[in-house]
Coordinates of C-alpha atoms in Angstrom, one line a residue:
M70 CA -22.6 13.5 10.8
E71 CA -25.4 11.8 12.6
S72 CA -26.4 11.0 15.8
A73 CA -24.4 8.3 17.4
K74 CA -26.2 5.0 17.5
Y75 CA -24.6 1.5 19.3
I76 CA -24.0 -1.9 18.4
S77 CA -23.9 -4.0 21.5
S78 CA -24.4 -7.8 20.0
P79 CA -21.9 -9.3 17.4
N80 CA -24.8 -11.0 15.4
N81 CA -25.7 -8.0 14.5
P82 CA -26.3 -7.4 10.5
L83 CA -23.7 -4.8 10.3
V84 CA -21.4 -6.3 12.4
K85 CA -21.0 -10.0 10.7
K86 CA -21.1 -7.7 7.1
L87 CA -17.8 -5.5 8.8
V88 CA -16.1 -9.2 9.2
Q89 CA -16.9 -10.2 6.1
I90 CA -15.3 -7.0 4.2
K91 CA -12.5 -7.0 6.7
D92 CA -11.4 -10.6 6.0
K93 CA -12.3 -11.5 2.5
S94 CA -10.9 -10.0 -0.5
R95 CA -13.7 -11.2 -2.1
E96 CA -16.4 -8.7 -0.8
R97 CA -13.8 -5.6 -0.5
K98 CA -14.1 -5.8 -4.3
K99 CA -17.5 -6.3 -4.5
S100 CA -18.3 -3.4 -2.3
G101 CA -15.7 -1.6 -2.9
L102 CA -15.3 -1.2 0.7
F103 CA -12.4 -1.9 3.4
M104 CA -11.6 -1.3 7.1
I105 CA -9.2 1.4 8.3
E106 CA -8.1 1.0 12.4
G107 CA -6.2 3.5 14.6
I108 CA -5.9 6.6 14.4
R109 CA -2.6 7.3 12.7
E110 CA -3.7 4.9 9.8
L111 CA -7.4 7.2 9.7
S112 CA -5.5 10.5 9.6
L113 CA -2.9 9.4 6.6
A114 CA -6.5 7.8 5.2
L115 CA -8.3 11.1 5.2
K116 CA -5.1 13.4 3.8
G117 CA -4.9 10.8 1.3
G118 CA -7.7 11.3 0.1
Y119 CA -9.8 8.5 1.0
Q120 CA -13.9 8.8 1.5
L121 CA -15.1 7.4 5.0
E122 CA -18.6 5.9 4.9
T123 CA -18.8 4.9 9.0
I124 CA -16.8 5.2 11.8
L125 CA -17.1 2.5 14.7
F126 CA -15.8 3.5 18.2
C127 CA -16.1 1.7 21.6
D128 CA -15.4 4.5 24.6
A129 CA -14.7 1.6 26.6
I130 CA -10.8 1.8 24.7
L131 CA -11.3 5.2 23.1
T132 CA -11.1 7.5 26.3
D133 CA -11.9 10.6 24.1
T134 CA -14.1 10.9 22.1
S135 CA -14.2 14.4 21.2
I136 CA -11.4 13.2 18.3
L137 CA -14.2 11.7 16.6
I138 CA -15.6 15.2 15.1
N139 CA -11.7 15.0 12.8
Y140 CA -13.1 11.7 10.9
P141 CA -16.0 12.9 9.0
A142 CA -18.4 9.6 8.1
K143 CA -21.8 9.1 7.0
E144 CA -22.5 7.6 10.1
V145 CA -21.2 7.1 13.7
I146 CA -21.5 4.1 15.3
G147 CA -20.8 3.9 19.6
V148 CA -20.0 -0.4 20.0
S149 CA -19.3 -2.7 22.7
K150 CA -15.9 -4.2 23.7
E151 CA -16.3 -7.4 21.9
V152 CA -18.3 -6.3 19.3
Y153 CA -14.9 -4.2 19.1
Q154 CA -12.9 -7.3 19.1
K155 CA -14.9 -9.1 16.9
I156 CA -14.1 -6.2 13.6
A157 CA -11.2 -5.0 14.5
H158 CA -8.3 -6.8 12.5
R159 CA -5.3 -5.9 15.3
D160 CA -5.4 -6.0 19.7
T161 CA -3.8 -2.7 19.9
T162 CA -5.9 -0.1 18.3
E163 CA -7.3 3.0 20.4
G164 CA -10.8 1.9 19.6
I165 CA -11.5 3.7 16.6
V166 CA -12.6 1.7 13.3
A167 CA -13.8 3.0 9.9
L168 CA -15.5 1.9 6.8
A169 CA -13.9 3.4 4.3
H170 CA -14.0 3.6 0.2
T171 CA -11.9 1.5 -2.0
K172 CA -10.5 4.1 -4.8
S173 CA -9.1 3.5 -8.6
H174 CA -5.9 2.3 -9.0
T175 CA -5.1 2.7 -12.6
L176 CA -2.9 4.2 -14.3
N177 CA -4.2 6.4 -16.0
N178 CA -5.2 8.1 -12.5
L179 CA -2.0 8.6 -11.7
E180 CA -0.3 11.7 -11.7
L181 CA 3.4 12.4 -11.9
T182 CA 6.0 14.5 -11.4
A183 CA 8.0 15.8 -14.5
N184 CA 11.1 13.5 -13.5
P185 CA 9.6 11.3 -11.7
L186 CA 11.0 7.9 -9.6
I187 CA 8.4 5.4 -10.1
L188 CA 9.1 1.5 -7.7
V189 CA 7.6 -1.8 -9.6
A190 CA 7.4 -4.4 -8.1
E191 CA 5.6 -7.3 -9.8
A192 CA 3.4 -10.2 -8.2
P193 CA 4.3 -9.3 -5.2
E194 CA 2.0 -12.1 -2.7
K195 CA 3.0 -11.7 0.7
P196 CA 0.7 -8.6 2.3
G197 CA 3.9 -7.6 4.7
N198 CA 6.2 -7.1 1.6
I199 CA 3.7 -4.7 -0.1
G200 CA 3.2 -3.1 3.0
A201 CA 6.9 -2.9 3.4
L202 CA 7.3 -1.7 0.2
L203 CA 4.8 1.1 0.3
R204 CA 5.9 2.5 3.6
T205 CA 10.1 2.3 1.4
A206 CA 8.4 4.5 -1.2
D207 CA 6.6 7.3 1.5
A208 CA 10.1 7.8 3.4
A209 CA 11.7 8.0 -0.1
N210 CA 8.5 9.8 -1.3
I211 CA 9.1 8.7 -5.0
D212 CA 6.5 9.5 -7.8
A213 CA 4.1 6.1 -7.3
V214 CA 4.1 2.5 -6.6
L215 CA 2.8 0.5 -9.3
I216 CA 2.0 -3.7 -8.9
A217 CA 2.5 -5.9 -11.9
N218 CA 0.1 -8.9 -11.7
P219 CA -1.2 -8.2 -8.8
K220 CA -1.6 -11.7 -6.6
T221 CA -2.7 -9.6 -3.8
D222 CA -5.5 -7.5 -2.7
I223 CA -3.6 -4.0 -1.3
Y224 CA -6.7 -3.3 1.2
N225 CA -5.5 -6.3 3.2
P226 CA -5.5 -6.0 6.6
N227 CA -2.1 -7.0 6.8
T228 CA -1.5 -4.7 3.9
I229 CA -2.8 -2.0 5.3
R230 CA -1.1 -2.7 9.2
S231 CA 2.8 -3.3 7.3
S232 CA 2.6 -0.7 6.1
V233 CA 1.8 1.8 9.1
G234 CA -0.7 3.8 7.1
C235 CA 1.4 4.5 4.0
S236 CA -1.1 1.9 1.8
F237 CA -2.8 6.0 2.2
T238 CA 0.0 8.6 1.2
T239 CA 1.5 7.1 -1.7
Q240 CA 0.1 6.8 -5.6
I241 CA -0.6 3.1 -6.2
G242 CA -0.7 2.2 -9.8
M243 CA -2.3 -1.6 -11.0
G244 CA -1.9 -3.4 -14.3
S245 CA -0.7 -6.5 -16.1
T246 CA 3.4 -6.2 -16.7
K247 CA 2.7 -5.2 -20.4
E248 CA 0.9 -2.6 -19.6
I249 CA 3.2 -1.3 -17.1
L250 CA 5.8 -1.1 -20.0
N251 CA 3.6 0.9 -21.9
F252 CA 3.0 3.1 -19.6
L253 CA 6.6 3.4 -18.5
K254 CA 7.5 3.5 -22.3
E255 CA 5.1 6.0 -23.5
K256 CA 6.5 8.2 -20.0
H257 CA 10.1 8.2 -21.4
I258 CA 11.1 6.5 -17.9
A259 CA 14.1 4.6 -18.0
I260 CA 13.9 1.0 -16.3
Y261 CA 16.3 -0.3 -14.2
C262 CA 16.0 -4.2 -13.5
A263 CA 17.0 -6.1 -10.3
A264 CA 18.4 -8.6 -11.4
L265 CA 21.3 -11.3 -10.9
S266 CA 22.5 -11.6 -14.8
A267 CA 23.4 -9.0 -17.3
S268 CA 23.5 -6.6 -14.5
K269 CA 25.8 -3.6 -13.4
N270 CA 26.4 -2.8 -9.6
Y271 CA 23.0 0.0 -8.8
V272 CA 25.8 2.5 -7.9
E273 CA 27.0 3.1 -11.3
I274 CA 23.4 3.2 -12.6
D275 CA 22.5 7.1 -13.7
Y276 CA 19.2 7.9 -12.2
S277 CA 19.1 11.1 -11.6
K278 CA 16.8 10.7 -15.4
A279 CA 12.7 9.3 -15.3
A280 CA 13.6 6.4 -14.2
A281 CA 11.6 3.2 -12.9
I282 CA 13.4 1.0 -10.5
I283 CA 12.0 -2.9 -11.1
V284 CA 12.1 -5.8 -8.6
G285 CA 10.4 -8.9 -8.6
T286 CA 9.9 -12.0 -5.9
E287 CA 12.4 -13.2 -4.0
A288 CA 11.0 -17.0 -5.5
T289 CA 11.2 -16.5 -9.4
G290 CA 12.1 -13.3 -9.7
L291 CA 11.6 -11.2 -12.9
S292 CA 9.4 -12.2 -15.4
D293 CA 11.1 -12.8 -19.5
N294 CA 9.1 -9.3 -20.3
W295 CA 10.8 -7.0 -17.7
L296 CA 14.6 -8.4 -18.7
A297 CA 14.0 -8.1 -22.3
A298 CA 12.1 -4.3 -22.0
S299 CA 15.1 -3.0 -19.9
T300 CA 17.1 0.0 -19.8
Q301 CA 19.9 -1.7 -17.7
N302 CA 20.1 -5.5 -15.5
I303 CA 21.2 -3.4 -11.7
I304 CA 22.4 -6.2 -8.9
I305 CA 23.6 -5.3 -5.2
P306 CA 26.8 -6.9 -4.7
M307 CA 26.1 -9.9 -2.4
Q308 CA 29.3 -9.9 0.3
G309 CA 28.3 -13.1 1.9
E310 CA 26.7 -17.0 1.4
I311 CA 23.2 -16.3 0.3
D312 CA 22.8 -13.7 -3.3
S313 CA 19.1 -12.2 -2.1
M314 CA 17.6 -10.3 0.3
N315 CA 14.4 -9.7 1.0
V316 CA 12.2 -7.4 -1.9
S317 CA 12.1 -4.2 0.7
V318 CA 14.8 -4.4 1.6
S319 CA 16.8 -4.4 -1.9
A320 CA 14.2 -1.6 -3.3
A321 CA 14.7 0.5 0.0
I322 CA 18.6 0.3 -0.9
L323 CA 17.7 0.8 -5.0
I324 CA 15.2 3.8 -4.1
F325 CA 17.6 6.0 -2.0
E326 CA 20.2 5.9 -4.2
A327 CA 18.4 7.1 -6.5
K328 CA 17.3 10.0 -4.2
R329 CA 20.6 10.3 -2.9
Q330 CA 21.8 10.6 -7.0
R331 CA 18.7 13.7 -7.2
G332 CA 20.2 15.5 -3.9
F333 CA 17.2 14.2 -1.8
N334 CA 14.8 15.7 -4.0

């Protein structure tokens, strides 16, 4: 780790680059880099095998700079409070951010257990929903979250924020609906689609064997390709006036029923 440098001006070229990477999906894809902020998120990213390029810290906020040794990076840079406030996405982080390398999320990189439990989300758009799905996946310790036809960059700061770092602790695979369907069929994983039509009560299904729970958007639900390939459509009975819940809430109910049947193993 190189000795610390210091940046005081918000107009520094590196600061401008960091702001672009933080704010624009295009810049993250082009550079293969993204921003992480906060001690918990950094620790989880390292645990998840992410490589840090640069650590930036503000000693006016970070009271114990000795913790920097815990975050190996090619370069460590001190920044003024004005610079930190420009590059940080949140107001409440502890004075430390990092520039990190993104990972490949192709399906063939996934490592599944012998009896996997997988969550598939088709075309999720809201970073908050994706983050909440990843948080649920971590809480249940499922094998992977697969995102079909992704509409949002998973390295969006709002996704990472709403996942409370679970973006880094959960295996994520991405692909088209067709690619993910083929992947599940090749692995002999049963497909249970959350849908309103031709559905059984979710508690009537046996999830003890290899299973994928598929959820769509609240607005449009799942595409016909998923419904045609479904082993069985499932539904959570609604007892109020509405016919759906937030996708992350629905996913949590379904996943934890599957975990209950598996003895929470």
